[in-house]
Coordinates of C-alpha atoms and ligand atoms in Angstrom, one line a residue:
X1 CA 130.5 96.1 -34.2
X2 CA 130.8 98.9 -32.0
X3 CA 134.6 100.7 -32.5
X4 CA 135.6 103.8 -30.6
X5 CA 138.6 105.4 -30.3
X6 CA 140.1 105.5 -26.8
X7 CA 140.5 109.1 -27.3
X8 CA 136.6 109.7 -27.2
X9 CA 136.4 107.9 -23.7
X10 CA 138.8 110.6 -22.4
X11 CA 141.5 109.1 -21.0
X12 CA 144.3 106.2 -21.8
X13 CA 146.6 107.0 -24.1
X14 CA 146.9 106.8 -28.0
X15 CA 146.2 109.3 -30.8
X16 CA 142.7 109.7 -31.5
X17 CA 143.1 110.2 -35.4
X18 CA 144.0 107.3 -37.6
X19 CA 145.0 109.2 -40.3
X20 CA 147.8 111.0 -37.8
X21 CA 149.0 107.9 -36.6
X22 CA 151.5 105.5 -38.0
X23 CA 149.7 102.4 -36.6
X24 CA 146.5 101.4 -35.0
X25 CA 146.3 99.2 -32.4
X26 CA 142.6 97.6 -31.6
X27 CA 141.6 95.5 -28.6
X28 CA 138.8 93.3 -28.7
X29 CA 137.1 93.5 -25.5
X30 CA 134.7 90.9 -26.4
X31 CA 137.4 88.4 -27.1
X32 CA 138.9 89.3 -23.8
X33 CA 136.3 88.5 -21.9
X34 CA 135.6 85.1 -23.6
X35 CA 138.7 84.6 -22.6
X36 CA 138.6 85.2 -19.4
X37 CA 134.8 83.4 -19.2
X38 CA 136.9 80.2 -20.8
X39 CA 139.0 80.0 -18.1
X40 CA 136.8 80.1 -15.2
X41 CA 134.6 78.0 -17.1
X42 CA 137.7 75.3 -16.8
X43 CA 137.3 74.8 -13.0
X44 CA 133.6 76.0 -12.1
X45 CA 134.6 75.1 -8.8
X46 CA 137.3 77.9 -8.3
X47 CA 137.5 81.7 -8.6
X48 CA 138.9 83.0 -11.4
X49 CA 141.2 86.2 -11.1
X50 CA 142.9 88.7 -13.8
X51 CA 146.5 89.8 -13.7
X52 CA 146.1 93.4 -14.9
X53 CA 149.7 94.7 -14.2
X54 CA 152.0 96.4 -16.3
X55 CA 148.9 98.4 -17.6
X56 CA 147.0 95.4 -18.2
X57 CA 149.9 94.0 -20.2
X58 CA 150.1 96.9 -22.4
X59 CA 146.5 96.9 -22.9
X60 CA 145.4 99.8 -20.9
X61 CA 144.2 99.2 -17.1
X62 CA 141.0 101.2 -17.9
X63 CA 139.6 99.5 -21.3
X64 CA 140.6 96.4 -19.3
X65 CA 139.4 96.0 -15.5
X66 CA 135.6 97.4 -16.8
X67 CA 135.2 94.4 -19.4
X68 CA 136.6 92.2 -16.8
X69 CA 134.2 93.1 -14.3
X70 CA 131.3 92.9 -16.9
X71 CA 132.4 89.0 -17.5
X72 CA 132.2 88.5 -13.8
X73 CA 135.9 88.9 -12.9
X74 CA 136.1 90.1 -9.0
X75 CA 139.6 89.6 -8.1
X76 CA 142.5 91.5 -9.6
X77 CA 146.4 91.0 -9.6
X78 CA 148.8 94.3 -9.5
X79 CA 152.5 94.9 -9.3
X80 CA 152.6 98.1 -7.3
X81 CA 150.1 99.8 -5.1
X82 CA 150.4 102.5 -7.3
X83 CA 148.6 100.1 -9.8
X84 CA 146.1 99.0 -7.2
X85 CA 145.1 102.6 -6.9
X86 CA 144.4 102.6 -10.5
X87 CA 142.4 99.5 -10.4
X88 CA 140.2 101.2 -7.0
X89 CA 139.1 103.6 -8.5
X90 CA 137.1 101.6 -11.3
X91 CA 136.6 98.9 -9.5
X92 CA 134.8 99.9 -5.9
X93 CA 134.0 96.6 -4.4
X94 CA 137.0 94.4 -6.5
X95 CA 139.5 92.1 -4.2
X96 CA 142.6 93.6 -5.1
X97 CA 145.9 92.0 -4.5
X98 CA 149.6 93.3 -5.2
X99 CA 151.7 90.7 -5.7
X100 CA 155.2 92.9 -5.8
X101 CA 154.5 93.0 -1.7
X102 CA 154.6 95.4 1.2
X103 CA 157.1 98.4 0.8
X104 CA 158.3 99.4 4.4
X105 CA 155.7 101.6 5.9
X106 CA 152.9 101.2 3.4
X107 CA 150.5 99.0 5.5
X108 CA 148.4 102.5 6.0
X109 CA 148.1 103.1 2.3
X110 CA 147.2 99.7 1.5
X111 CA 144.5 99.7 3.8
X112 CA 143.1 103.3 2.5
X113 CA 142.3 101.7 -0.6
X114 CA 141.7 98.3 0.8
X115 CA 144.4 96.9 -1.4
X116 CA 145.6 93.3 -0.2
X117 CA 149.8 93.0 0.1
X118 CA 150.9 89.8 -0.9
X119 CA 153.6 89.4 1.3
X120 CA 156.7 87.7 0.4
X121 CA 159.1 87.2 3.9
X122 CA 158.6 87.0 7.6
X123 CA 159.9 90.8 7.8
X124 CA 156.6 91.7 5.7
X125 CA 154.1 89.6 7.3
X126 CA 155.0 90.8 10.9
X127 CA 155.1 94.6 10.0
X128 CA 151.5 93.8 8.4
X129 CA 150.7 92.0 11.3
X130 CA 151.7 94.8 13.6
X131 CA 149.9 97.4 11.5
X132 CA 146.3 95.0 12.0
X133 CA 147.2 95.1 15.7
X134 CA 147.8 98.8 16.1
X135 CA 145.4 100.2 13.2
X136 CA 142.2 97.6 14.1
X137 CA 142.2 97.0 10.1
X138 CA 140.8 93.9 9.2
X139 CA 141.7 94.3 5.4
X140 CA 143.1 90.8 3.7
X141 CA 145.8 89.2 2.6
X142 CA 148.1 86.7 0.5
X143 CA 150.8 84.6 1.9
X144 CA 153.2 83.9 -1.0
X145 CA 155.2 80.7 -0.2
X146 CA 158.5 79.4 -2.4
X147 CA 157.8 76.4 -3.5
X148 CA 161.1 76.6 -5.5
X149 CA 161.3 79.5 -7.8
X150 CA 163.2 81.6 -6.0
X151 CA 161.6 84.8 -6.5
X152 CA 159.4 85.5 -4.0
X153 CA 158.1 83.9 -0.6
X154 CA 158.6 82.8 2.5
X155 CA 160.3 79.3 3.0
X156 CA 158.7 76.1 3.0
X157 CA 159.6 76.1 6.7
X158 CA 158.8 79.3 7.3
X159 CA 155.2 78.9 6.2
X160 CA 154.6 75.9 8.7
X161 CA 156.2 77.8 11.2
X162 CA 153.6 80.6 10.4
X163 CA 150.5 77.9 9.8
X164 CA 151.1 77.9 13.8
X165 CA 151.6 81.2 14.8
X166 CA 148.7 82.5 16.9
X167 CA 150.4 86.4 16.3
X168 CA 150.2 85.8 12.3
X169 CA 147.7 87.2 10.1
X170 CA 144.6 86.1 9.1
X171 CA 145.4 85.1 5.8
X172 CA 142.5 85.6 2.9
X173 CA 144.8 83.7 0.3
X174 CA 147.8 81.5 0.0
X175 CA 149.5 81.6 -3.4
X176 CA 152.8 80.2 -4.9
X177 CA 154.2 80.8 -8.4
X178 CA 155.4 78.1 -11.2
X179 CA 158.5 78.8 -12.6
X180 CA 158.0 76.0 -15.4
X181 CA 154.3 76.2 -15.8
X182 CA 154.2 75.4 -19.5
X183 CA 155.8 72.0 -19.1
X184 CA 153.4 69.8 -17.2
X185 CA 155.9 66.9 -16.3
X186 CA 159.2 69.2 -15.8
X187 CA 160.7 67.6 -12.2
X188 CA 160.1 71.6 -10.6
X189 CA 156.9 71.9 -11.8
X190 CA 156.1 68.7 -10.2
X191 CA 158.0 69.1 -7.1
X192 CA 156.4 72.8 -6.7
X193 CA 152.8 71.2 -6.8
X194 CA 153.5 68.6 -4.4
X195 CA 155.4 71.1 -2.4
X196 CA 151.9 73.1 -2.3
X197 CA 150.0 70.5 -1.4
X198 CA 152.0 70.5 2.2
X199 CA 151.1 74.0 2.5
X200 CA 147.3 73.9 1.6
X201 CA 147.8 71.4 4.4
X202 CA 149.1 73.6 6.9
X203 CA 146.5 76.2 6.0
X204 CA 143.1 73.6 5.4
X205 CA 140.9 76.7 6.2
X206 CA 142.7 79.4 3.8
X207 CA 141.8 79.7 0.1
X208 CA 144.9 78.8 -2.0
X209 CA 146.4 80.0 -5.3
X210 CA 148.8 78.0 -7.6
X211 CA 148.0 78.5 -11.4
X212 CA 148.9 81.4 -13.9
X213 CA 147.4 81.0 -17.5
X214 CA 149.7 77.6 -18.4
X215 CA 149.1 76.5 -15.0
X216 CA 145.5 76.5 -15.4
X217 CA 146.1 74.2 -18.1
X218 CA 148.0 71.6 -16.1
X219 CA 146.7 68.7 -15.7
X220 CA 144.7 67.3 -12.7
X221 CA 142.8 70.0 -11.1
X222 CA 145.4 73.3 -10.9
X223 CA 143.1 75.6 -10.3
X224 CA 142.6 75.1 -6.6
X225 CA 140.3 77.6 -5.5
X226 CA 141.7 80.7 -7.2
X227 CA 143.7 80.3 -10.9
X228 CA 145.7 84.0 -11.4
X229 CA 146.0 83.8 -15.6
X230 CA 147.2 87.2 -17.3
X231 CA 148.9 86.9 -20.6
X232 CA 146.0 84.0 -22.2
X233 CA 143.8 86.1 -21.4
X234 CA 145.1 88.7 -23.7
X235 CA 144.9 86.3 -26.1
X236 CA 148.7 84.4 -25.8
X237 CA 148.8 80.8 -25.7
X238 CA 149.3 79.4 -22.5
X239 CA 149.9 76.1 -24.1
X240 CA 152.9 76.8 -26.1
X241 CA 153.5 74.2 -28.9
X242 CA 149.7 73.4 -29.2
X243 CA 147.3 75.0 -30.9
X244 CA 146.2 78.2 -29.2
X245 CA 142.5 77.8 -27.1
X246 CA 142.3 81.6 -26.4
X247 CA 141.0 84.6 -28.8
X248 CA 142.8 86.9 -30.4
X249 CA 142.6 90.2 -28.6
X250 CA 145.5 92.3 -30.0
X251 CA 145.7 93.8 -33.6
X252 CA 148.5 95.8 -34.8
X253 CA 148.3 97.4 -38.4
X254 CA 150.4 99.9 -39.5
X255 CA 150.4 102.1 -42.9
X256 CA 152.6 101.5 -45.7
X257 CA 154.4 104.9 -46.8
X258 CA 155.6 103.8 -50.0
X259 CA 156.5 100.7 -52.0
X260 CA 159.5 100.2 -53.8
X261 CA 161.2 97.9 -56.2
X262 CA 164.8 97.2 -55.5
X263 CA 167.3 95.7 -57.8
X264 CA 169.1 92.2 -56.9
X265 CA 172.4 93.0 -54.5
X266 CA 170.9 96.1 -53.2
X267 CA 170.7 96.7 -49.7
X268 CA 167.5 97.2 -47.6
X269 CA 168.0 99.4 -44.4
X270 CA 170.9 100.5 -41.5
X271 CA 173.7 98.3 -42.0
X272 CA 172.8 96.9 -45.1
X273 CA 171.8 93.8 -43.4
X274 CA 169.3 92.3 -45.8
X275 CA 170.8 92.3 -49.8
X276 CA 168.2 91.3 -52.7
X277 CA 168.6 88.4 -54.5
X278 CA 165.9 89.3 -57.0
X279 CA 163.9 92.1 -57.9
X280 CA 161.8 92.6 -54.8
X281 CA 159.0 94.5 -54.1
X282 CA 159.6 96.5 -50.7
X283 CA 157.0 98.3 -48.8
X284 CA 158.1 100.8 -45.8
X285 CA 156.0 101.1 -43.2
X286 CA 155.3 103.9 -40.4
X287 CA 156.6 101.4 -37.1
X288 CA 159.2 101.0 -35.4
X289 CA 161.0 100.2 -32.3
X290 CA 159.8 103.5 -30.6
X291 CA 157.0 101.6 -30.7
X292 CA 157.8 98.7 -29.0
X293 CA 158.3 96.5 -32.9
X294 CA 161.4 95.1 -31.1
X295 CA 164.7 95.7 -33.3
X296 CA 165.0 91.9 -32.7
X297 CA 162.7 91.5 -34.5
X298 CA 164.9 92.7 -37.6
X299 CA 166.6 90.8 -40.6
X300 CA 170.0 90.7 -40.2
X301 CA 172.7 89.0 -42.3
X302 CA 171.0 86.6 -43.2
X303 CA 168.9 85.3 -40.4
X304 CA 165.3 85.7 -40.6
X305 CA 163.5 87.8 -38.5
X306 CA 159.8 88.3 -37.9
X307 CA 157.2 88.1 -40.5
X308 CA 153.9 90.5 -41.5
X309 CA 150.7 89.6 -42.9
X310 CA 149.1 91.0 -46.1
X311 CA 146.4 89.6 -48.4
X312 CA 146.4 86.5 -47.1
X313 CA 150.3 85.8 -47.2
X314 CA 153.0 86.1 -44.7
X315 CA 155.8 88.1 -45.8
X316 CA 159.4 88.7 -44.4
X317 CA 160.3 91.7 -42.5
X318 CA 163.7 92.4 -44.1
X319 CA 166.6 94.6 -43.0
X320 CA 166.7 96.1 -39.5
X321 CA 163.8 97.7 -37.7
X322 CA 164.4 101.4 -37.4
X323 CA 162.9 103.8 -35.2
X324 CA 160.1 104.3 -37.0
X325 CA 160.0 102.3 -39.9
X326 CA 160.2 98.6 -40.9
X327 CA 160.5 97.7 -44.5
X328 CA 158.4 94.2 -45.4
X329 CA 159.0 91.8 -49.1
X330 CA 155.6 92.8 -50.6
X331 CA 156.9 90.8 -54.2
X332 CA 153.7 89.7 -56.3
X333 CA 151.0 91.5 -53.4
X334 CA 148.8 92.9 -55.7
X335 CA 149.1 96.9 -56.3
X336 CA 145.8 97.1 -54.7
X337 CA 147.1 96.0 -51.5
X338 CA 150.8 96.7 -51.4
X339 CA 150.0 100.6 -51.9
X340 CA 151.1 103.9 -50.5
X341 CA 148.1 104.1 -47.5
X342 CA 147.4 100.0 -47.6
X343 CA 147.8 98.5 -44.2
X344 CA 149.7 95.4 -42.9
X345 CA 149.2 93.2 -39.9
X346 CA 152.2 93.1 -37.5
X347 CA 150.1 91.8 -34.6
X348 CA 146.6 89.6 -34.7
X349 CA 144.6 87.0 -36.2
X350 CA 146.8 86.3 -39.5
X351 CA 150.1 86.8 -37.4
X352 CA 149.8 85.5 -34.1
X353 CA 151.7 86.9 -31.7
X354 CA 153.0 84.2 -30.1
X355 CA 155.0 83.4 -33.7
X356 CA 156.3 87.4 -33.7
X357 CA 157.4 87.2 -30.5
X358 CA 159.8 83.9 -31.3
X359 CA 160.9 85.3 -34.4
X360 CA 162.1 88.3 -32.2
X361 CA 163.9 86.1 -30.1
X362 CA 161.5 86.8 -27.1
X363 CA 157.9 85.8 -25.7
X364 CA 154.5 87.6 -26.4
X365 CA 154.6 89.0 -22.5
X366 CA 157.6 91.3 -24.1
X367 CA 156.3 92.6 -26.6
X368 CA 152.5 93.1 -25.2
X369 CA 154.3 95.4 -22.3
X370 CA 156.4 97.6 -24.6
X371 CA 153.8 98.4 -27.3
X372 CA 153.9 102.2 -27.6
X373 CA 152.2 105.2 -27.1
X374 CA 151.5 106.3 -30.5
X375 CA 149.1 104.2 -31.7
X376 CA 145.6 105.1 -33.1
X377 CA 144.1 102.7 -30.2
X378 CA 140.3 100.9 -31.2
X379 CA 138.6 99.3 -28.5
X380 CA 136.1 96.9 -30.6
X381 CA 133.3 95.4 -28.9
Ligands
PLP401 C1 152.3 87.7 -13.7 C2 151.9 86.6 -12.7 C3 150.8 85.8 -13.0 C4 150.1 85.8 -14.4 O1 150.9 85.1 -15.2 P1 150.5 84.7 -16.8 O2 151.6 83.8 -17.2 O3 150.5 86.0 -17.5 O4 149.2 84.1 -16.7 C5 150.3 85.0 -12.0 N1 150.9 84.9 -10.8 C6 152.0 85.7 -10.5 C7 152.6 85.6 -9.2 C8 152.5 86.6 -11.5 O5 153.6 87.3 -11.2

C-alpha cells in the first residue's frame, strides 16, 4: 500500500510529521475512485460527474480532482469560480461547472478559464448571453431550473419561456436540485421529478441533470444523462437508513495523551457535564473542536454524544469536547491499547461517519467540510 504524506507532494495542507501532530487524517484514494466508478457504473448510459467544492468536501481539491480524473471522471462541480480556477489548473481539458452562478461582471473570467456558470435567474442568463454576443465566446453552460426547492433557478415558467427564446443561450446542460433526495416517495421529491420531466421536454436537444448521490439512488432511471454525486463519493451513504454501498474514504485517528482512572461522582471535563458512576478508565486525546470534532459532538448532562472506536469496541466520548482535547471511556481496553501514544478512531471503517455525524446532532457533509488543518494528512493508495 502506497502512503505518502501530503506534505511530500508539496502543496495542500496538513503537518507533514505524525509524531508533531495530534491526529492523522488518511484518504483512500482508491476507495474514492471505486466510488465514483460505482456510480457511473449505475447508469452506463449517463455521464457521471464529481462535486469537488468546499475543497473537495474537506478532502483537499488537489489529492481529489487527479484520482478522479484517473477513474475517468470529466466533469466537475464548483461553488465559486475561484474554485473552478483551482480545478483548471489540474484539470486542462475537464468540463467545469460552478453551480453558485454568475457574479455581475464575471462572464470574462469564466471564459478565461473556460469555466461553465450555472446560471440561476433570467438577470444571469441574459448578461451571459450578452457577453457570448459581444465577446464571440462559445464556452458552455447550465440552466438551473426550480423545480421546487427554492434555492436556486429560474421558474418553471421562466424556463419554457426561455426553451423559446431565439436570443437565449446555447445551453450545454439543464440541471435541477432535490431538496428531499433521500426519501424516494416524499410528495416534492416526486413532484420535482415530474416537474423535470416538463423541462427536459422543453429542451429535447439539451443534456439534463437531476440526481446528487441519493438521487442517483432513486428509483427508475435518475440519472438522466449527467448524475452530480459528491458526499457518497467520499464515502457517506446516500441511502441513509440502509446499509451503506460506498467505501470508506475518511479516517480520523488521533493520539491518546494519557489515560486516567477516575473515581465514581467525579467529573470529566468543562462543566462537569459527564460524572462517573464507576471507576472508569478515561483516555484524553490530542482533538478537538479546532479541529472540526464538533463540540456537539460532546456528552453533556447526561445525553450521549458521539462514540470512538478502539480494539474492536465502541466507546463513549464523555464530557464536553474541548479545543483540543476529547476525553473517551477506555474501561477494560487492554493497557496495550488504551496507552499514552495508542491511537483511536474518531472517523472511518470501525466508526462510520454517518453514525458520528448523528450523534453530533448534524450530517456527515458538516463535519467532512470543517475537518481542520492540523492533521498529519495520508493519502493511501
Ligand atoms: C452539492 C450539490 C450536489 C452534490 O450533492 P451530494 O449530496 O453531496 O451528492 C449536487 N448538485 C448540487 C446542485 C449541489 O449543490
Amino acid at each position: 500500500m502506497a502512503e505518502q504524506p501530503l506534505g511530500a507532494q508539496g502543496g495542500g495542507t496538513g503537518w507533514s510529521s505524525a509524531n508533531d501532530a495530534g491526529a492523522t487524517l488518511s484518504i483512500d484514494l482508491g476507495a474514492l475512485a471505486t466510488n465514483w466508478r460505482m456510480i457511473a457504473a449505475r447508469s452506463p448510459r449517463s455521464a457521471c460527474a464529481a462535486v469537488v467544492k468546499a475543497d473537495a468536501y474537506g478532502l483537499g481539491l488537489g489529492v481529489v480532482v487527479p484520482a478522479l480524473i484517473n477513474a475517468g471522471c470529466g466533469t466537475f462541480f464548483v461553488a465559486h469560480l475561484e474554485e473552478a480556477r483551482r480545478v483548471r489548473n489540474i484539470a486542462e481539458t475537464a468540463h467545469i461547472y460552478v453551480l453558485n452562478g454568475l457574479p455581475p461582471g464575471s462572464s470574462q473570467a469564466f471564459a478565461e478559464i473556460e469555466a461553465r456558470p450555472v446560471l440561476c435567474s433570467t438577470d444571469e442568463v441574459f448578461e451571459w448571453a450578452g457577453f457570448l454576443r459581444t465577446s464571440g465566446w462559445r464556452g458552455g453552460s447550465a440552466l438551473q431550473v426550480d423545480t421546487g426547492m427554492n434555492r436556486l433557478g429560474v421558474s418553471m415558467e421562466q424556463a419554457r419561456d426561455l426553451s423559446q427564446a431565439v436570443d437565449r443561450p446555447p445551453f450545454s446542460l439543464i440541471m435541477t436540485h432535490l431538496a428531499c433526495a433521500e426519501q424516494a416517495t416524499h410528495p416534492l421529491t416526486v413532484r420535482q421529478r415530474e416537474a423535470f420531466e416538463s423541462v427536459r421536454d422543453w429542451f429535447p436537444s439539451t443534456p439534463a441533470s437531476l440526481a446528487n448521490s441519493s438521487g442517483a439512488f432513486l428509483p427508475g432511471d435518475p440519472a438522466l444523462d449527467l448524475v452530480r454525486p459528491g458526499y457518497a463519493l467520499y464515502g457517506g451513504n446516500p441511502t441513509p437508513g440502509l446499509r451503506n454501498p460506498m467505501r470508506n474514504v475518511v479516517t480520523l485517528e488521533a493520539r491518546i495523551i494519557q489515560v486516567r482512572t477516575v473515581s465514581p461522582g467525579e467529573t470529566v471535563g468543562y462543566g462537569a457535564a459527564w460524572t462517573a458512576k464507576r471507576p472508569t478508565r478515561i483516555a484524553i486525546v490530542s482533538l478537538g473542536y479546532a479541529d472540526g470534532y464538533l463540540r456537539s459532538a460532546s456528552w453533556e448532562d447526561g445525553r450521549p454524544g458521539a462514540e470512538a472506536a478502539i480494539a474492536d469496541s465502541r466507546r463513549p466520548v464523555i464530557g464536553r469536547v474541548s479545543m483540543d482535547m476529547v476525553a473517551v471511556d477506555v474501561t477494560g481496553v487492554s493497557e496495550l491499547e488504551a496507552r499514552r501514544g495508542g491511537f483511536i478512531q474518531f472517523i472511518g471503517p470501525d466508526m462510520p461517519l454517518d453514525d458520528v455525524a448523528n450523534r453530533a446532532g448534524t450530517i456527515g457533509y458538516e463535519f467532512l467540510t470543517r475537518l481542520g488543518q492540523r492533521f498529519h494528512r495520508v493519502i493511501k493508495n
